[in-house]
Short mmCIF file of C-alpha atoms in Angstrom, two decimals:
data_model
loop_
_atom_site.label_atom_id
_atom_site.label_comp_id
_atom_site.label_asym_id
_atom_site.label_seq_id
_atom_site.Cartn_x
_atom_site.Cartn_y
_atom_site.Cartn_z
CA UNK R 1 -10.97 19.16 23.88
CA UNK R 2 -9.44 16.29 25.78
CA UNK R 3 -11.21 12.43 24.22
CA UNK R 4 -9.87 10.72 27.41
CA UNK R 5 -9.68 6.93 26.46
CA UNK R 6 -10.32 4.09 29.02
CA UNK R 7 -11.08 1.03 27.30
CA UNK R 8 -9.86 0.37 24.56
CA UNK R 9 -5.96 1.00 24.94
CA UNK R 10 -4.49 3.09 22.34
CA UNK R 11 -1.58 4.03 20.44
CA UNK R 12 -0.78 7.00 18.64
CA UNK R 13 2.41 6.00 16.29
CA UNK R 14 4.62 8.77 13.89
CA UNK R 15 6.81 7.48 11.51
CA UNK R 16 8.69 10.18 10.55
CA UNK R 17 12.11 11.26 8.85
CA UNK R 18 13.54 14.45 9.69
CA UNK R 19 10.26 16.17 10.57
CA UNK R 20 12.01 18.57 12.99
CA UNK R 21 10.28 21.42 12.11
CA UNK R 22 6.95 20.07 13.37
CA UNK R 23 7.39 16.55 15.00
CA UNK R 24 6.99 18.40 18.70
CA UNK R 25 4.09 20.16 17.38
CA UNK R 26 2.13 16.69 16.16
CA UNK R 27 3.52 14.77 19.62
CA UNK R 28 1.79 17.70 21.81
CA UNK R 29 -1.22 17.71 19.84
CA UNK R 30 -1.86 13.92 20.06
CA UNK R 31 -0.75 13.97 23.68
CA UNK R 32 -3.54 16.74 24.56
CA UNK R 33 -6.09 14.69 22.60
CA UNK R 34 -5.58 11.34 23.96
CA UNK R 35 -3.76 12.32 27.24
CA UNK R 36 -4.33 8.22 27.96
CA UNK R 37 -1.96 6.71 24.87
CA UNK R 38 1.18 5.66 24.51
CA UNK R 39 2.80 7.97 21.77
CA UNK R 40 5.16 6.57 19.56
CA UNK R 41 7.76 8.21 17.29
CA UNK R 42 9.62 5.77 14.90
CA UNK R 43 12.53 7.94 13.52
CA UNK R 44 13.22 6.49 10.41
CA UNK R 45 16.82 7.10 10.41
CA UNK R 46 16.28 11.28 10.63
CA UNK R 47 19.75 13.55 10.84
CA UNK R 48 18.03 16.01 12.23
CA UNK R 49 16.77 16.52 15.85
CA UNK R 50 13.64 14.69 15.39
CA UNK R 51 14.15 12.10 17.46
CA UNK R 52 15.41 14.35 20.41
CA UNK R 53 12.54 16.80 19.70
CA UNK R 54 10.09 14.06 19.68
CA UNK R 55 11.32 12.56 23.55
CA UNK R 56 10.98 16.30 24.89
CA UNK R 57 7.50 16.70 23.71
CA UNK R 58 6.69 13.47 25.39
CA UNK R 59 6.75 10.76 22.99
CA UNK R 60 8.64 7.17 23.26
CA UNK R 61 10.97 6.96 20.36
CA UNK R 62 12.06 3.44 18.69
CA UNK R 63 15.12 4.01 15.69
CA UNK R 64 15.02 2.05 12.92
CA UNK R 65 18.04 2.70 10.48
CA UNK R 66 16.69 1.52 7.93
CA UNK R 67 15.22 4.05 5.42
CA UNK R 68 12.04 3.73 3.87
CA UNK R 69 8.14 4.66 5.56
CA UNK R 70 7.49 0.79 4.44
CA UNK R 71 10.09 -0.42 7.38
CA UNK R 72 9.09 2.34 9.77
CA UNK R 73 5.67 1.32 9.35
CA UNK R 74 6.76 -2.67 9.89
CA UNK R 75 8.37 -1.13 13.33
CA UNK R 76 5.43 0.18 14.34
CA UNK R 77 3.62 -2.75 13.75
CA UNK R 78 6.10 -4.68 15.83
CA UNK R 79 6.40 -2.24 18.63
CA UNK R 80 2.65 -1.34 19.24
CA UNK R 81 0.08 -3.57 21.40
CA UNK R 82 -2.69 -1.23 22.55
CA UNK R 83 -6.78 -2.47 20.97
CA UNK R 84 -6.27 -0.23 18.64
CA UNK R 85 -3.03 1.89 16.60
CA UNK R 86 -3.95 4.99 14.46
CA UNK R 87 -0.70 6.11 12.30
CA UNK R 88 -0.42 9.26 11.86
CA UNK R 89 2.49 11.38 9.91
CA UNK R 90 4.61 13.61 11.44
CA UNK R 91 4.29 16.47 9.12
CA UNK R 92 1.78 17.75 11.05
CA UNK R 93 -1.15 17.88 7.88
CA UNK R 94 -3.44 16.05 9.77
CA UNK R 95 -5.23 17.69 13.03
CA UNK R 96 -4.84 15.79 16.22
CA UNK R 97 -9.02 16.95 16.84
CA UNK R 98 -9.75 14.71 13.77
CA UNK R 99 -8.33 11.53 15.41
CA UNK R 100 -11.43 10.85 17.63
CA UNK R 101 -13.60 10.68 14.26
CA UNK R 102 -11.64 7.35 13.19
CA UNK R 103 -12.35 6.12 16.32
CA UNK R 104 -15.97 6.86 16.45
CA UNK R 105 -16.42 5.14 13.12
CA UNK R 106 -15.02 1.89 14.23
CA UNK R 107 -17.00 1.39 16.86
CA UNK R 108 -20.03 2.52 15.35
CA UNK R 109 -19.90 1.17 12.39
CA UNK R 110 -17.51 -2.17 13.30
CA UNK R 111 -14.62 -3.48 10.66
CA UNK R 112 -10.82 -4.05 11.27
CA UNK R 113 -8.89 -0.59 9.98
CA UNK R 114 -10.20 3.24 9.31
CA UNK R 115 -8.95 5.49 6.61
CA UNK R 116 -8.96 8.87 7.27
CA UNK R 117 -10.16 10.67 3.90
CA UNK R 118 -8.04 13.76 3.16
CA UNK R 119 -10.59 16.62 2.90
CA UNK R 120 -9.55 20.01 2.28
CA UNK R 121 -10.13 24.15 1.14
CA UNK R 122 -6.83 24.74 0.24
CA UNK R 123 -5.73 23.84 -3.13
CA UNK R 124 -1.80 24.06 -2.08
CA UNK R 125 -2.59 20.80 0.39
CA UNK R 126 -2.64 18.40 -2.32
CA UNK R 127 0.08 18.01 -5.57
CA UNK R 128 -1.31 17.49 -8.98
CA UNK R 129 0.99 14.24 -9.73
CA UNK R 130 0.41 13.03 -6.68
CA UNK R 131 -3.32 13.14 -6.65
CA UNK R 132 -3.15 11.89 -10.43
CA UNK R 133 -1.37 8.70 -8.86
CA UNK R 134 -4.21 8.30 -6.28
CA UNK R 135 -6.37 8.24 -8.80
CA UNK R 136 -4.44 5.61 -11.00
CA UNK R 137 -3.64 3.06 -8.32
CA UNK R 138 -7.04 3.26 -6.87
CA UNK R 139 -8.63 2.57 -10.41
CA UNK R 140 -6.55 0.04 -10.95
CA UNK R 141 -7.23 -2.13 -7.74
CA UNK R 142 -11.16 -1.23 -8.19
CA UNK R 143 -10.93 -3.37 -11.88
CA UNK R 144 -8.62 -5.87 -10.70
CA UNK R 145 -10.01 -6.69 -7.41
CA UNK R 146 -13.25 -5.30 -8.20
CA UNK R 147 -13.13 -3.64 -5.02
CA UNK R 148 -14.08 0.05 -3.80
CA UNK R 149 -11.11 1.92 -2.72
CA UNK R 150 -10.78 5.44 -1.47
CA UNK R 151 -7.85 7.74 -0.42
CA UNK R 152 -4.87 5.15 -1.41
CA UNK R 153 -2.04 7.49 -0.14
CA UNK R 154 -4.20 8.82 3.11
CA UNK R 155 -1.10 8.49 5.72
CA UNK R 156 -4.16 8.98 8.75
CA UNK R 157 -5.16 5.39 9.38
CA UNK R 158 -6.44 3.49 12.60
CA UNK R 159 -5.85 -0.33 12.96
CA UNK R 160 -7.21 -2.83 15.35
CA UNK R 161 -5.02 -5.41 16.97
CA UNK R 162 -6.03 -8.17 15.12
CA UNK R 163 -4.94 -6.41 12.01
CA UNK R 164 -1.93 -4.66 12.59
CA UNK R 165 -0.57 -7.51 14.64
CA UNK R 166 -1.09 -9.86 11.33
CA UNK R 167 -1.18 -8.23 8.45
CA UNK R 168 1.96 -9.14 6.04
CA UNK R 169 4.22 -6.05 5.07
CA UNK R 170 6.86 -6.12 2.78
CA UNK R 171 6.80 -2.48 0.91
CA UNK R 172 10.15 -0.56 1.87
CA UNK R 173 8.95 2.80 0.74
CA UNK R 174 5.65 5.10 0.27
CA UNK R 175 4.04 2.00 -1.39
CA UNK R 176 3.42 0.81 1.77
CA UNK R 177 -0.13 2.58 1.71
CA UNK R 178 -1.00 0.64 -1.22
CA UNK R 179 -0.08 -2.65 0.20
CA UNK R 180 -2.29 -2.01 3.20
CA UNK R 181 -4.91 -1.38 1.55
CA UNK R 182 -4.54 -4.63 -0.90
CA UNK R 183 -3.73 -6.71 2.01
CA UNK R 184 -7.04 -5.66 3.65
CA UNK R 185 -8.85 -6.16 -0.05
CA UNK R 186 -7.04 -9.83 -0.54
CA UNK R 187 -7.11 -10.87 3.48
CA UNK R 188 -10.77 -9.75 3.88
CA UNK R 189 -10.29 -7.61 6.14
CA UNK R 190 -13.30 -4.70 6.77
CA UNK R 191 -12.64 -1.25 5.73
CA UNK R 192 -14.39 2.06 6.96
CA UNK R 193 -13.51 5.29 5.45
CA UNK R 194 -14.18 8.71 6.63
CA UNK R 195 -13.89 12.53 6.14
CA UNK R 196 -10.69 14.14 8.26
CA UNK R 197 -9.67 17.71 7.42
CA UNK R 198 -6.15 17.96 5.56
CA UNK R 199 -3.76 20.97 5.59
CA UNK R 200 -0.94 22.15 3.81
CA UNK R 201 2.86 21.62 5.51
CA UNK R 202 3.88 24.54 7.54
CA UNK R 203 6.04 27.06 5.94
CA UNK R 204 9.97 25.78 5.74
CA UNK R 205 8.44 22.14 6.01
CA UNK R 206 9.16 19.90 3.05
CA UNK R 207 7.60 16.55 1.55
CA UNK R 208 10.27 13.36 0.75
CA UNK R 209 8.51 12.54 -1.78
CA UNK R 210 9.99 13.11 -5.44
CA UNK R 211 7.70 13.12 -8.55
CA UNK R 212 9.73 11.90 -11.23
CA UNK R 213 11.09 8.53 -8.79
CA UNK R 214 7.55 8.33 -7.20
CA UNK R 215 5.87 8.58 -10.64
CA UNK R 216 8.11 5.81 -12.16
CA UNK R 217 6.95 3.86 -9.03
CA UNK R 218 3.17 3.98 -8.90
CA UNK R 219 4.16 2.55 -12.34
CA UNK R 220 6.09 -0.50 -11.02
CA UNK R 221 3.84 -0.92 -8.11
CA UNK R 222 0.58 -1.29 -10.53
CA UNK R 223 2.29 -4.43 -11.86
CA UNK R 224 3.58 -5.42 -8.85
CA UNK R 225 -0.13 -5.04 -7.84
CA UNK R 226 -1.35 -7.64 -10.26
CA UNK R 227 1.51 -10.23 -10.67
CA UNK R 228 1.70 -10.45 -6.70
CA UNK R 229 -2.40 -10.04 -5.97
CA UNK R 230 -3.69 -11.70 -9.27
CA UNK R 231 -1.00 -13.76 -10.53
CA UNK R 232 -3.63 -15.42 -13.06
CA UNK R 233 -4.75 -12.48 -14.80
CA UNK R 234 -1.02 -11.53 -14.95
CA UNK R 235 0.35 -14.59 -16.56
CA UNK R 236 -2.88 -14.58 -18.82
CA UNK R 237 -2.34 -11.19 -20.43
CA UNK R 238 1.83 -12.44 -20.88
CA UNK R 239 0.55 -15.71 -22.14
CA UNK R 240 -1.90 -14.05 -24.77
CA UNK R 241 0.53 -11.38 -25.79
CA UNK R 242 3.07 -14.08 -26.49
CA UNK R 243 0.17 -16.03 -28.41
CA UNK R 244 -0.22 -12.77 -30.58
CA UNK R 245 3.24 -12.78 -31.59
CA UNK R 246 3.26 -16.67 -32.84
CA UNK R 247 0.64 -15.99 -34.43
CA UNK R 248 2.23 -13.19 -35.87
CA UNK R 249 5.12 -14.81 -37.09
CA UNK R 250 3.61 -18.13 -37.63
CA UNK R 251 1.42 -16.72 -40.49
CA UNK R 252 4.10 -16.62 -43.08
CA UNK R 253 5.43 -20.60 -42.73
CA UNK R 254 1.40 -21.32 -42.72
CA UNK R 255 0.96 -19.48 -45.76
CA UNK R 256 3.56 -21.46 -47.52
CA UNK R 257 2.46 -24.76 -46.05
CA UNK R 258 -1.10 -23.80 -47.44
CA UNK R 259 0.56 -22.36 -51.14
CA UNK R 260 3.35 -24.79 -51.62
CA UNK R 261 2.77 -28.26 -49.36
CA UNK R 262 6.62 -26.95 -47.52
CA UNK R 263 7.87 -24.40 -45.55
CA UNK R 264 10.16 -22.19 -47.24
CA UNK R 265 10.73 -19.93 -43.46
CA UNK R 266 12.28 -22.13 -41.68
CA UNK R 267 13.41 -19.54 -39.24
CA UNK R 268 9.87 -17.92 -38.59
CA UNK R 269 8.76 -21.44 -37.98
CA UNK R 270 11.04 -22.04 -35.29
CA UNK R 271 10.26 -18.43 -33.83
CA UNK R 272 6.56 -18.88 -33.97
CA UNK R 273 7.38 -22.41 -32.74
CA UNK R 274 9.34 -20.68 -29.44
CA UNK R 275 6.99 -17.99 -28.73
CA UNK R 276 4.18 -20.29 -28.85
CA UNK R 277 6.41 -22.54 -26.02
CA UNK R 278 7.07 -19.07 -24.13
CA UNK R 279 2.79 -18.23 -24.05
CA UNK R 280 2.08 -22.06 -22.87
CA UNK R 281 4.54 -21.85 -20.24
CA UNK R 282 3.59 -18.04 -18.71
CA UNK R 283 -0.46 -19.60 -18.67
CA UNK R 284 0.75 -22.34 -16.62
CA UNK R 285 2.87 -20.34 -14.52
CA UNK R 286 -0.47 -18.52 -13.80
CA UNK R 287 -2.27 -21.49 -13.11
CA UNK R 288 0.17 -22.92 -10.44
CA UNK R 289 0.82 -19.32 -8.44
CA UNK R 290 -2.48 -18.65 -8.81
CA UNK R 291 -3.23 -21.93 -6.71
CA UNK R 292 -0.66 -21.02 -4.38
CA UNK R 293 -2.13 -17.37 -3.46
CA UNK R 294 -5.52 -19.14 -2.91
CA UNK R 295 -4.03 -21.68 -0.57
CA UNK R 296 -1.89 -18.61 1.16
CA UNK R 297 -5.08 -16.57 1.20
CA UNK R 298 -6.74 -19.80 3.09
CA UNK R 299 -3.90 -20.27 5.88
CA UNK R 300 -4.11 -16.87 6.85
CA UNK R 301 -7.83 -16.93 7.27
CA UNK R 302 -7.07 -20.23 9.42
CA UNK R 303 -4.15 -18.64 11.39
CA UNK R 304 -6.57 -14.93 11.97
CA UNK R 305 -9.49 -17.08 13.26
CA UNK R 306 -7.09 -18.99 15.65
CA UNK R 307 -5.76 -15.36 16.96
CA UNK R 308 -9.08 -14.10 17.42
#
């Protein structure tokens, strides 16, 4: 059934790479739902005829050769400016019928961006290594931002203007999930979350991702995560495991001074001496970009109020 949309405006926006096989599919379905939005396909550098497929089904298509969901997802950002966005992928795994839900809970329920939690029968619909990650990022941001956080990877999201318009992106890749929902943790920004049905890819249909190179980065992105978000508690743990290893190495000169009234490891002295140096200077470094994010955190606050 039709959800015919007046007021607010809305945009319906794909980023997709070489979705082919179903990109005409997820463009009708959207289109049928919300006859009323602009649909927009960002063809993330396909070589396939996604972006052809895409126009004949109805949709507007912006290119952006540059690979990587993180910049198609910047694109969108850049080309949208309807009240609200939802982002959807073009894989067709998420029902158009379950769009009108995300909606529903923002304006019941109030906030600045809705996460559509995957929900689903079929056991195919999710990978193990990839739900394993979910699990791992999101535990991580709940202990360092001590901060509730759902579906991480959910790729069904809806965005107000004021958010998508100012929110800073810099992710290239499939990360870019993660920094949206850390930029709505760090920039206060108000989160709903609810239930949306999730499906398995249609036969022939084929995910990007790679588990070995996305594995290796849910790694990289967990520090990134803290040194970027929580430069403090990063700089601390460096600074304390440097303090370990003086201390470490420091014991034997002490133990000499202590015995014999001279120090008879010169070398270890100088070691513990330099490590020591190495655990002052990553504190302070913590200190001072730790001041920095707070101050960034601040402006932005400033600079959303005045856009309001």
């Amino acid at each position: 059934m039709a959800a015919p949309l007046t007021s607010p405006t809305l945009t319906i926006g794909i980023p997709c790479y070489n979705e082919e096989l179903t990109i005409g599919k997820v463009v009708r379905d959207f289109r049928a739902v919300f006859p009323a939005a602009r649909v927009l396909v960002i063809d993330n550098a396909s070589t396939d005829e996604t972006a052809r497929l895409a126009r004949e089904a109805g949709a507007e298509v912006v290119s952006d050769p540059r690979k990587g969901k993180g910049h198609a997802v910047q694109t969108l950002f850049r080309a949208a400016s309807t009240d609200y966005l939802i982002m959807v992928d073009g894989d067709d795994t998420y029902p158009a019928e379950e769009a009108p839900k995300l909606i529903a809970t923002l304006e019941r329920e109030g906030g600045d961006t809705v996460v559509g939690r995957r929900v689903s029968e079929d056991p195919a619909a999710f990978k193990m290594l990839h739900t394993w990650a979910n699990d791992l990022l999101a535990g991580t941001i709940q202990t360092v931002f001590r901060s509730p956080c759902d579906d991480l990877f959910s790729g069904y999201r809806l965005f107000t203007r004021a958010f998508y318009r100012n929110v800073p992106l810099i992710a290239k890749g499939f990360e870019v999930e993660t920094e949206l929902a850390l930029q709505t943790i760090d920039k206060g920004f108000v989160q709903r979350v609810v239930d949306v049905h999730f499906r398995s890819r249609p036969e022939g249909s084929f995910s990007k991702l790679n588990t070995m190179q996305d594995g290796l980065r849910v790694l990289r992105v967990i520090l990134w995560v803290v040194k970027d978000f929580r430069p403090l508690m990063f700089f601390s743990a460096v600074s304390f495991f440097f303090a370990l290893l003086s201390l470490g190495v420091g014991i034997f000169p002490i133990i000499d001074y202590v015995l014999y009234q001279w120090v008879y490891r010169v070398p270890l002295a100088i070691l513990a001496a330099g490590l020591a140096v190495i655990s002052a200077l990553s504190l302070t470094c913590g200190v001072i970009l730790d001041t920095i994010v707070r101050y960034n955190r601040e402006q932005f606050l400033v600079r959303l109020r005045n856009y309001e």
